[in-house]
Amino acid sequence: MIKQTNTTETDLLREMSAQLDIPFWPELSVKNIRADFTKKIPIHYLKKHKLAPMETADGAFIAVNDPSDFPPIDDLRRILDWEDAKIILSTNSAILSAINFAYDQSSGSAEEFIHDMAEESPDSIISEIEETADLLDDTSDAPVIKLVNFILSRAVRDRASDIHIEPYRHSLTVRYRIDGVLYNALNLPKRIQSPLASRVKIMAKLNIAEKRLPQDGRINIKIGDRNIDIRVSVIPIAFGERIVLRLLDKTDTAFKLIDLGIDGERFELIDNLIRSPYGIILVTGPTGSGKTTTLYAAISTINNPEINIITIEDPIEYQIEGIGQIQVNPKIDLTFAKGLRSIVRQDPDVIMVGEIRDLETAEIAIQSSLTGHLVFSTLHTNDAASAVTRLIDMGMEPFLITSSVIAIIAQRLVRVLCPECRKEYIPNDKSLAKIGISKSMLKDCKIYMKKGCPACMNTGYRGRTAIFEMMILDDHLKKLILKTSDTNQIGKEAVKLGMITLSQDGARKVLEGITTIEEVFRVTKI
């Protein structure tokens, strides 16, 4: 028996392997993944029971995470006609990765690419393709080009926002960030690492010979009728070059406030705020919480030929017709502060500053608002009240903050339950109390939990929406800010004045069946 409380999954499986005399494979090679079973067995069945059929030169194997779960193992043997298949132990993550790989490759391919690349000469990957060529029309014979195209097209199909290509000591892992959460997509042999990195660097017009320094670039591609802009970041780590690609789909860039998930009463409030003649509206939250999208939706809503809107961003994520957009460029000393000084001489009505990072930028933004401009910007703080403290920490005088800032909006992104498979349930009292939901509130509402189906790639979620906390700086709050910069005091006073907090807005969306209690916990950390 294992008695330690800090036993890892790998330690436990090794001990089980020794006791039960069952081989333990910490990793499952893509070369050994049998793909034709995908036509006979639903993916959710294998994921539920954590089973992965494998084939090697020594015969058929079934990778399991729990060897005591006999019925599904026996059923799998019977369905595949693998009565003699041996059992091997593997980790949960390795089995799930193998299952995902098999179902994605069931129509052909990554395995073929990898096999073809085994004898590929280094020079064969240096073949240029048209920057905006449609990847679905690319018929290049170079296996590494086909593999990269496959990774990119599959990421777009799966709605991934980021692709992570991560080298380790003996392997190369590709992960997709879908709805804010990373999932393993491919586990590739180590030999793929160098040609794959070189191919991506060629597409991004980076220096393929430089492997010691970080590099940044961009790729513009078409996949079907969709235009995708990709930001590429390459950094050197212990086992090679780690690559992260941020995907921006520019095909559908119609930003609307109504699509952000704001309820009716507060929608009217924010719609009125963004039409103010002057002042600062700040949007706060951690990286990846949708702040920029909210700002784009705001300026798109008020965008018309009668007003002059200018932005300064790092980077410009989407081009919006009728708006002047400036790209920050530190190499030529074009910072937020310097760009903002120039913007105010362009006779703007509305200014958007991508982020207030320092005192100089904050001062110019505030002065701009005090001289008759409406200014939108972002800050990295956890909630609305913390933004005031952050500005004071930067060196801003409280009286300038109260004179210029009219509203602070904190936000987070929560995953939306898959409508195809969500399951109604009644959570325990502790979970309900923690999120602020009483039993009486459940009379006219239903709470759902995630389940998982092919439509949502067995995650239980499909898409994201935002939860908001809107702090309007009225006279009461302004007087308090002039006396103290304590975040807790400011936050409590705002709640007394009617502010709905992030967790309260999250609870609303749970009661509306949009998301789960766990999702609200995850993003608000309440």
Coordinates of C-alpha atoms in Angstrom, one line a residue:
M1 CA 0.0 0.0 0.0
I2 CA 1.1 3.6 -0.7
K3 CA 1.0 5.5 2.6
Q4 CA 2.5 8.9 1.7
T5 CA 0.0 11.8 1.3
N6 CA 2.1 13.5 -1.4
T7 CA 2.2 10.6 -3.8
T8 CA 2.0 11.7 -7.4
E9 CA 0.0 9.9 -10.1
T10 CA 3.2 8.6 -11.7
D11 CA 4.5 7.2 -8.4
L12 CA 1.2 5.5 -7.8
L13 CA 1.2 3.9 -11.3
R14 CA 4.7 2.7 -10.9
E15 CA 3.8 1.0 -7.6
M16 CA 0.7 -0.5 -9.2
S17 CA 2.9 -1.7 -12.1
A18 CA 5.2 -3.5 -9.8
Q19 CA 2.4 -5.0 -7.7
L20 CA 0.2 -6.1 -10.6
D21 CA 3.0 -7.0 -13.0
I22 CA 1.5 -4.7 -15.7
P23 CA 4.0 -2.6 -17.8
F24 CA 3.9 1.2 -17.1
W25 CA 4.4 3.6 -20.1
P26 CA 4.6 7.3 -18.9
E27 CA 4.3 8.4 -22.5
L28 CA 2.4 7.0 -25.4
S29 CA 4.2 7.3 -28.7
V30 CA 2.2 8.7 -31.7
K31 CA 3.7 5.9 -33.8
N32 CA 1.8 3.3 -31.7
I33 CA -1.7 4.9 -31.9
R34 CA -4.2 2.8 -33.7
A35 CA -6.6 5.2 -35.6
D36 CA -9.2 2.9 -37.3
F37 CA -11.0 2.3 -34.0
T38 CA -12.4 5.8 -34.2
K39 CA -15.1 4.6 -36.6
K40 CA -16.3 2.0 -34.1
I41 CA -16.1 3.7 -30.7
P42 CA -17.3 7.2 -29.6
I43 CA -14.6 9.5 -28.3
H44 CA -16.5 10.3 -25.0
Y45 CA -16.5 6.5 -24.1
L46 CA -12.7 6.3 -24.3
K47 CA -12.3 9.6 -22.4
K48 CA -14.8 8.6 -19.7
H49 CA -13.0 5.3 -19.0
K50 CA -9.5 6.6 -19.9
L51 CA -8.7 3.8 -22.5
A52 CA -6.4 4.1 -25.5
P53 CA -5.9 1.3 -28.0
M54 CA -2.3 0.9 -29.1
E55 CA -0.3 -1.2 -31.6
T56 CA 3.4 -2.1 -31.6
A57 CA 5.6 -4.7 -33.3
D58 CA 4.9 -6.9 -30.2
G59 CA 1.2 -6.8 -30.7
A60 CA -1.9 -4.9 -29.5
F61 CA -2.1 -3.1 -26.2
I62 CA -4.8 -1.1 -24.4
A63 CA -3.5 1.8 -22.3
V64 CA -5.5 2.2 -19.1
N65 CA -5.4 4.5 -16.1
D66 CA -7.4 2.2 -13.8
P67 CA -6.8 -1.5 -14.4
S68 CA -9.5 -2.5 -11.9
D69 CA -12.2 -1.1 -14.2
F70 CA -12.8 -4.4 -16.0
P71 CA -16.1 -4.0 -17.9
P72 CA -15.1 -1.2 -20.3
I73 CA -11.7 -2.9 -21.0
D74 CA -13.5 -6.2 -21.8
D75 CA -16.1 -4.4 -24.0
L76 CA -13.2 -2.7 -25.9
R77 CA -11.5 -6.0 -26.6
R78 CA -14.7 -7.5 -27.9
I79 CA -15.6 -4.5 -30.1
L80 CA -12.1 -4.4 -31.7
D81 CA -11.8 -8.2 -31.8
W82 CA -8.6 -7.8 -29.6
E83 CA -9.2 -10.7 -27.3
D84 CA -5.5 -11.1 -26.8
A85 CA -4.7 -7.4 -26.3
K86 CA -2.4 -6.8 -23.3
I87 CA -3.0 -4.1 -20.7
I88 CA -0.5 -1.3 -20.0
L89 CA -0.7 1.5 -17.5
S90 CA -0.3 5.1 -18.4
T91 CA -1.0 8.6 -17.0
N92 CA -4.4 10.3 -17.5
S93 CA -2.8 13.1 -19.5
A94 CA -1.0 10.7 -21.8
I95 CA -4.1 8.7 -22.5
L96 CA -6.3 11.8 -23.2
S97 CA -3.6 13.1 -25.6
A98 CA -3.5 9.8 -27.4
I99 CA -7.3 9.7 -27.8
N100 CA -7.4 13.3 -29.1
F101 CA -4.6 12.6 -31.5
A102 CA -6.2 9.4 -32.8
Y103 CA -9.6 11.1 -33.5
D104 CA -8.0 14.1 -35.2
Q105 CA -5.8 11.9 -37.3
S106 CA -8.4 9.3 -38.2
S107 CA -8.6 10.8 -41.7
G108 CA -5.0 10.7 -42.2
S109 CA -2.0 12.7 -41.4
A110 CA 0.3 13.8 -38.7
E111 CA 1.7 10.3 -38.5
E112 CA 2.4 10.4 -42.2
F113 CA 4.0 13.8 -42.0
I114 CA 6.3 12.6 -39.2
H115 CA 7.2 9.4 -41.1
D116 CA 8.0 11.4 -44.2
M117 CA 10.2 13.9 -42.3
A118 CA 12.4 11.1 -41.0
E119 CA 14.6 11.3 -44.1
E120 CA 13.9 14.9 -45.0
S121 CA 17.0 17.0 -45.8
P122 CA 17.2 20.4 -43.9
D123 CA 17.2 22.3 -47.2
S124 CA 13.8 21.0 -48.2
I125 CA 12.0 23.1 -45.5
I126 CA 13.3 26.4 -46.9
S127 CA 10.6 26.6 -49.5
E128 CA 8.7 29.9 -49.5
I129 CA 4.9 29.9 -49.7
E130 CA 2.8 33.0 -50.6
E131 CA 2.2 34.9 -47.3
T132 CA -1.5 35.1 -47.8
A133 CA -2.0 31.8 -49.6
D134 CA -4.9 29.7 -48.5
L135 CA -3.5 26.8 -46.4
L136 CA -6.3 24.5 -47.6
D137 CA -5.0 25.0 -51.2
D138 CA -1.3 24.5 -50.3
T139 CA -0.2 21.2 -52.0
S140 CA 3.5 21.5 -51.0
D141 CA 5.1 18.1 -50.8
A142 CA 7.5 19.1 -47.9
P143 CA 6.2 17.1 -44.9
V144 CA 7.1 19.8 -42.4
I145 CA 5.1 22.4 -44.4
K146 CA 2.1 20.0 -44.4
L147 CA 2.5 19.5 -40.6
V148 CA 2.6 23.2 -39.8
N149 CA -0.4 23.8 -42.1
F150 CA -2.2 20.9 -40.3
I151 CA -1.4 22.4 -36.9
L152 CA -2.6 25.9 -37.9
S153 CA -5.8 24.7 -39.7
R154 CA -6.8 22.4 -36.9
A155 CA -6.3 25.2 -34.4
V156 CA -8.6 27.5 -36.4
R157 CA -11.2 24.7 -36.7
D158 CA -11.1 24.1 -32.9
R159 CA -11.4 27.8 -32.2
A160 CA -8.0 28.0 -30.5
S161 CA -6.7 31.5 -29.5
D162 CA -3.1 30.3 -29.0
I163 CA -0.8 27.5 -30.1
H164 CA 2.0 26.5 -27.8
I165 CA 4.9 24.5 -29.3
E166 CA 6.9 23.3 -26.3
P167 CA 10.2 21.3 -26.4
Y168 CA 11.1 18.9 -23.6
R169 CA 14.1 16.6 -23.1
H170 CA 12.7 13.7 -25.2
S171 CA 9.6 15.1 -26.9
L172 CA 7.8 18.0 -28.5
T173 CA 4.3 18.9 -27.3
V174 CA 1.8 21.1 -29.2
R175 CA -1.0 22.6 -27.0
Y176 CA -4.0 24.7 -28.0
R177 CA -5.7 27.3 -25.8
I178 CA -9.4 26.9 -26.3
D179 CA -11.8 29.1 -24.4
G180 CA -9.0 30.2 -22.1
V181 CA -7.8 26.7 -21.1
L182 CA -4.8 24.8 -22.5
Y183 CA -5.3 21.3 -24.0
N184 CA -2.7 18.9 -25.3
A185 CA -3.1 18.5 -29.1
L186 CA -0.1 16.6 -30.3
N187 CA 2.9 14.8 -28.9
L188 CA 5.7 14.8 -31.5
P189 CA 9.1 13.1 -31.7
K190 CA 12.0 15.2 -30.6
R191 CA 13.5 15.1 -34.2
I192 CA 10.6 17.2 -35.4
Q193 CA 11.6 20.1 -33.2
S194 CA 14.3 21.8 -35.4
P195 CA 12.5 21.7 -38.8
L196 CA 9.2 22.7 -37.2
A197 CA 10.7 25.7 -35.5
S198 CA 12.5 26.7 -38.7
R199 CA 9.3 26.5 -40.8
V200 CA 7.4 28.7 -38.4
K201 CA 10.3 31.2 -38.3
I202 CA 10.4 31.3 -42.1
M203 CA 6.7 32.0 -42.3
A204 CA 7.1 34.8 -39.7
K205 CA 10.2 36.2 -41.5
L206 CA 12.5 35.6 -38.5
N207 CA 16.2 34.7 -38.5
I208 CA 16.3 30.9 -38.6
A209 CA 20.0 30.9 -37.7
E210 CA 19.4 32.8 -34.4
K211 CA 18.5 30.3 -31.7
R212 CA 19.9 32.1 -28.6
L213 CA 17.7 35.2 -28.5
P214 CA 14.0 35.8 -28.3
Q215 CA 12.3 36.8 -31.6
D216 CA 8.9 38.2 -32.4
G217 CA 7.1 38.2 -35.8
R218 CA 3.8 38.0 -37.6
I219 CA 2.2 35.6 -40.1
N220 CA -0.9 36.4 -42.3
I221 CA -2.7 33.4 -43.7
K222 CA -6.0 32.4 -45.2
I223 CA -7.9 29.2 -44.2
G224 CA -10.9 28.8 -46.4
D225 CA -12.6 32.1 -46.4
R226 CA -11.1 33.3 -43.1
N227 CA -8.2 35.7 -42.8
I228 CA -6.0 34.9 -39.8
D229 CA -3.4 37.1 -38.3
I230 CA -0.8 35.3 -36.2
R231 CA 1.6 36.9 -33.7
V232 CA 4.6 34.7 -33.2
S233 CA 6.9 34.7 -30.1
V234 CA 10.0 32.5 -30.0
I235 CA 12.1 32.2 -26.9
P236 CA 15.1 29.9 -26.1
I237 CA 14.6 27.5 -23.2
A238 CA 16.7 24.6 -21.8
F239 CA 15.6 22.1 -24.5
G240 CA 15.3 24.2 -27.6
E241 CA 13.0 27.0 -28.8
R242 CA 9.6 27.5 -27.3
I243 CA 7.1 29.0 -29.8
V244 CA 3.7 30.6 -29.0
L245 CA 1.4 31.7 -31.7
R246 CA -1.5 34.0 -30.9
L247 CA -4.3 33.7 -33.5
L248 CA -6.6 36.6 -34.4
D249 CA -9.5 35.9 -36.8
K250 CA -10.0 39.1 -38.8
T251 CA -12.8 37.8 -40.9
D252 CA -15.5 38.7 -38.4
T253 CA -14.6 41.9 -36.6
A254 CA -18.0 43.3 -36.0
F255 CA -17.6 44.3 -32.3
K256 CA -20.9 45.0 -30.5
L257 CA -21.6 45.9 -26.9
I258 CA -24.7 43.7 -26.9
D259 CA -22.5 40.6 -27.6
L260 CA -20.4 41.1 -24.4
G261 CA -22.9 39.5 -22.0
I262 CA -24.0 42.7 -20.2
D263 CA -27.5 42.5 -18.7
G264 CA -30.1 45.0 -19.8
E265 CA -29.9 47.6 -16.9
R266 CA -26.1 47.8 -16.9
F267 CA -26.1 47.8 -20.7
E268 CA -28.0 51.0 -20.7
L269 CA -25.6 52.4 -18.1
I270 CA -22.4 51.6 -20.1
D271 CA -24.1 52.7 -23.4
N272 CA -24.6 56.1 -21.7
L273 CA -21.1 56.2 -20.3
I274 CA -19.3 55.7 -23.6
R275 CA -21.2 58.6 -25.1
S276 CA -19.9 61.0 -22.4
P277 CA -18.3 64.2 -23.8
Y278 CA -15.2 63.9 -21.6
G279 CA -13.6 61.8 -18.8
I280 CA -11.8 58.5 -18.5
I281 CA -13.3 55.0 -18.6
L282 CA -10.9 52.3 -17.4
V283 CA -11.3 48.6 -18.1
T284 CA -9.3 46.4 -15.7
G285 CA -8.5 42.7 -15.4
P286 CA -5.7 40.2 -15.9
T287 CA -4.1 39.4 -19.2
G288 CA -6.6 37.5 -21.4
S289 CA -9.7 38.7 -19.7
G290 CA -11.1 40.5 -22.8
K291 CA -10.3 44.1 -21.9
T292 CA -9.3 45.0 -25.5
T293 CA -12.4 43.4 -27.0
T294 CA -14.5 45.5 -24.6
L295 CA -12.7 48.7 -25.7
Y296 CA -13.1 47.8 -29.4
A297 CA -16.8 47.2 -28.8
A298 CA -17.2 50.6 -27.1
I299 CA -15.4 52.6 -29.7
S300 CA -17.1 50.7 -32.6
T301 CA -20.5 51.5 -31.0
I302 CA -19.8 55.3 -31.0
N303 CA -17.8 55.3 -34.2
N304 CA -19.4 57.7 -36.8
P305 CA -18.2 60.3 -39.2
E306 CA -19.1 63.1 -36.8
I307 CA -16.3 62.3 -34.3
N308 CA -12.6 61.8 -34.6
I309 CA -11.4 58.6 -32.8
I310 CA -7.6 57.9 -32.5
T311 CA -6.0 54.9 -30.7
I312 CA -2.5 53.9 -29.6
E313 CA -2.1 50.2 -29.1
D314 CA 0.5 47.5 -28.5
P315 CA -0.2 45.7 -30.8
I316 CA -3.1 46.7 -33.1
E317 CA -5.2 43.6 -32.9
Y318 CA -7.9 44.6 -35.3
Q319 CA -8.2 47.4 -37.9
I320 CA -11.5 49.3 -37.6
E321 CA -12.7 51.4 -40.5
G322 CA -12.9 55.1 -39.7
I323 CA -10.6 55.0 -36.7
G324 CA -6.9 56.1 -36.7
Q325 CA -4.8 53.5 -35.0
I326 CA -1.1 53.9 -33.9
Q327 CA 1.2 51.0 -33.2
V328 CA 3.6 51.4 -30.3
N329 CA 7.2 50.9 -31.4
P330 CA 9.8 50.9 -28.6
K331 CA 12.6 50.4 -31.1
I332 CA 12.1 54.0 -32.4
D333 CA 11.0 55.3 -29.0
L334 CA 7.3 55.5 -29.9
T335 CA 5.9 54.8 -26.5
F336 CA 2.3 55.1 -25.2
A337 CA 3.3 58.5 -23.6
K338 CA 4.9 59.9 -26.7
G339 CA 2.2 58.7 -29.0
L340 CA -0.5 60.1 -26.7
R341 CA 1.2 63.5 -26.7
S342 CA 1.0 63.5 -30.5
I343 CA -2.6 62.3 -30.6
V344 CA -3.9 65.3 -28.6
R345 CA -2.6 67.6 -31.4
Q346 CA -4.7 65.6 -34.0
D347 CA -8.0 67.2 -32.8
P348 CA -9.5 63.9 -31.4
D349 CA -12.9 63.6 -29.7
V350 CA -12.2 60.1 -28.4
I351 CA -8.8 58.6 -27.5
M352 CA -8.1 54.9 -26.8
V353 CA -4.8 54.1 -25.0
G354 CA -4.1 50.4 -25.1
E355 CA -2.7 50.3 -21.5
I356 CA -1.7 52.8 -18.8
R357 CA 1.7 51.4 -17.8
D358 CA 3.4 54.4 -16.1
L359 CA 2.9 57.8 -14.5
E360 CA 3.7 59.7 -17.6
T361 CA 1.0 58.0 -19.6
A362 CA -1.5 58.3 -16.8
E363 CA -0.8 62.1 -16.4
I364 CA -1.3 62.7 -20.2
A365 CA -4.5 60.6 -20.3
I366 CA -5.9 62.6 -17.3
Q367 CA -4.9 65.9 -18.8
S368 CA -6.5 64.9 -22.1
S369 CA -9.8 64.0 -20.3
L370 CA -9.7 67.3 -18.4
T371 CA -9.4 69.3 -21.7
G372 CA -12.6 67.8 -23.2
H373 CA -11.6 64.4 -24.5
L374 CA -13.2 61.0 -23.8
V375 CA -10.4 58.6 -23.0
F376 CA -10.6 54.8 -22.9
S377 CA -7.8 52.7 -21.4
T378 CA -6.9 49.5 -19.5
L379 CA -5.1 48.6 -16.3
H380 CA -3.9 45.3 -14.9
T381 CA -5.8 45.1 -11.5
N382 CA -7.9 42.4 -10.0
D383 CA -11.1 44.5 -9.4
A384 CA -12.5 47.9 -10.0
A385 CA -11.6 49.4 -6.6
S386 CA -7.9 48.3 -7.0
A387 CA -7.6 50.5 -10.1
V388 CA -7.8 53.7 -7.9
T389 CA -5.1 52.3 -5.6
R390 CA -3.0 51.4 -8.6
L391 CA -3.2 55.0 -10.1
I392 CA -2.2 56.5 -6.7
D393 CA 0.7 54.0 -6.4
M394 CA 1.9 55.3 -9.8
G395 CA 2.0 58.8 -8.3
M396 CA -1.3 60.3 -9.4
E397 CA -2.9 62.8 -7.1
P398 CA -6.3 61.6 -5.8
F399 CA -8.0 64.9 -6.7
L400 CA -6.9 64.4 -10.4
I401 CA -8.4 60.9 -10.4
T402 CA -11.7 62.1 -9.0
S403 CA -11.8 64.9 -11.5
S404 CA -11.2 62.8 -14.5
V405 CA -12.2 59.1 -14.0
I406 CA -15.9 58.6 -14.5
A407 CA -16.1 54.8 -14.4
I408 CA -14.0 51.7 -13.8
I409 CA -15.1 48.3 -15.3
A410 CA -13.5 45.1 -14.1
Q411 CA -14.1 41.9 -16.1
R412 CA -13.3 38.3 -16.5
L413 CA -14.1 35.7 -19.1
V414 CA -16.1 32.5 -18.2
R415 CA -16.6 29.5 -20.4
V416 CA -20.2 29.0 -21.6
L417 CA -21.8 25.6 -21.0
C418 CA -22.3 23.5 -24.1
P419 CA -26.0 23.6 -24.8
E420 CA -25.9 20.1 -26.4
C421 CA -24.8 18.2 -23.3
R422 CA -25.1 20.4 -20.1
K423 CA -26.7 18.5 -17.3
E424 CA -29.1 19.9 -14.6
Y425 CA -28.2 19.3 -11.0
I426 CA -28.6 20.7 -7.5
P427 CA -25.3 21.8 -6.0
N428 CA -24.5 21.4 -2.3
D429 CA -25.3 24.1 0.2
K430 CA -21.6 25.0 0.7
S431 CA -21.1 25.8 -3.1
L432 CA -24.3 27.8 -3.2
A433 CA -23.5 29.8 -0.2
K434 CA -20.0 30.6 -1.4
I435 CA -21.3 32.0 -4.6
G436 CA -24.1 33.9 -2.9
I437 CA -27.1 31.8 -4.1
S438 CA -29.8 30.9 -1.7
K439 CA -32.1 27.9 -2.0
S440 CA -35.1 30.2 -2.6
M441 CA -33.4 31.5 -5.7
L442 CA -33.4 28.0 -7.3
K443 CA -37.2 27.9 -7.4
D444 CA -37.5 29.6 -10.8
C445 CA -33.9 28.7 -12.0
K446 CA -32.0 25.7 -13.0
I447 CA -28.3 25.1 -12.4
Y448 CA -26.3 23.1 -14.8
M449 CA -23.0 21.2 -14.7
K450 CA -20.6 20.4 -17.5
K451 CA -20.7 16.9 -19.2
G452 CA -19.0 16.7 -22.5
C453 CA -19.9 15.6 -26.0
P454 CA -18.4 15.7 -29.6
A455 CA -19.8 19.1 -30.2
C456 CA -17.7 20.7 -27.5
M457 CA -14.7 18.3 -27.9
N458 CA -15.7 16.6 -24.6
T459 CA -14.8 19.7 -22.6
G460 CA -18.4 20.6 -21.5
Y461 CA -18.0 24.2 -22.7
R462 CA -18.3 26.0 -26.0
G463 CA -17.4 29.7 -26.3
R464 CA -16.9 32.3 -23.6
T465 CA -18.8 35.3 -22.2
A466 CA -17.8 38.1 -19.8
I467 CA -18.8 38.9 -16.2
F468 CA -18.5 42.5 -15.2
E469 CA -18.1 44.8 -12.2
M470 CA -18.9 48.5 -12.9
M471 CA -17.9 51.1 -10.4
I472 CA -19.3 54.5 -11.2
L473 CA -17.4 57.3 -9.5
D474 CA -20.2 59.4 -8.0
D475 CA -19.9 62.1 -5.4
H476 CA -19.8 59.6 -2.4
L477 CA -17.0 57.6 -3.9
K478 CA -15.0 60.7 -4.9
K479 CA -15.1 62.1 -1.4
L480 CA -13.9 58.7 0.0
I481 CA -11.1 58.5 -2.6
L482 CA -9.9 61.9 -1.5
K483 CA -9.7 60.6 2.1
T484 CA -8.2 57.1 1.5
S485 CA -6.8 54.8 -1.1
D486 CA -7.7 51.6 0.7
T487 CA -9.1 49.2 -1.8
N488 CA -11.4 47.4 0.7
Q489 CA -13.0 50.6 1.9
I490 CA -13.6 51.8 -1.7
G491 CA -15.0 48.4 -2.8
K492 CA -17.3 48.2 0.2
E493 CA -18.7 51.7 -0.3
A494 CA -19.2 50.9 -4.0
V495 CA -21.2 47.8 -3.1
K496 CA -23.3 49.8 -0.7
L497 CA -24.1 52.2 -3.5
G498 CA -25.4 49.4 -5.7
M499 CA -22.3 48.0 -7.5
I500 CA -22.7 44.4 -8.7
T501 CA -19.4 42.5 -8.0
L502 CA -17.8 40.1 -10.4
S503 CA -18.9 37.1 -8.2
Q504 CA -22.5 38.4 -8.1
D505 CA -22.6 38.8 -11.9
G506 CA -21.1 35.3 -12.2
A507 CA -23.8 34.0 -9.9
R508 CA -26.4 35.6 -12.2
K509 CA -25.0 33.7 -15.2
V510 CA -25.0 30.5 -13.2
L511 CA -28.7 30.9 -12.4
E512 CA -29.4 31.7 -16.1
G513 CA -27.7 28.4 -17.1
I514 CA -24.9 30.1 -19.0
T515 CA -22.0 28.8 -17.0
T516 CA -21.0 26.7 -13.9
I517 CA -20.2 27.5 -10.3
E518 CA -16.7 26.1 -10.9
E519 CA -16.1 28.5 -13.7
V520 CA -17.0 31.5 -11.6
F521 CA -14.7 30.1 -8.8
R522 CA -11.9 29.7 -11.3
V523 CA -11.9 33.2 -12.7
T524 CA -12.8 35.2 -9.5
K525 CA -11.0 33.1 -6.9
I526 CA -13.7 33.8 -4.4

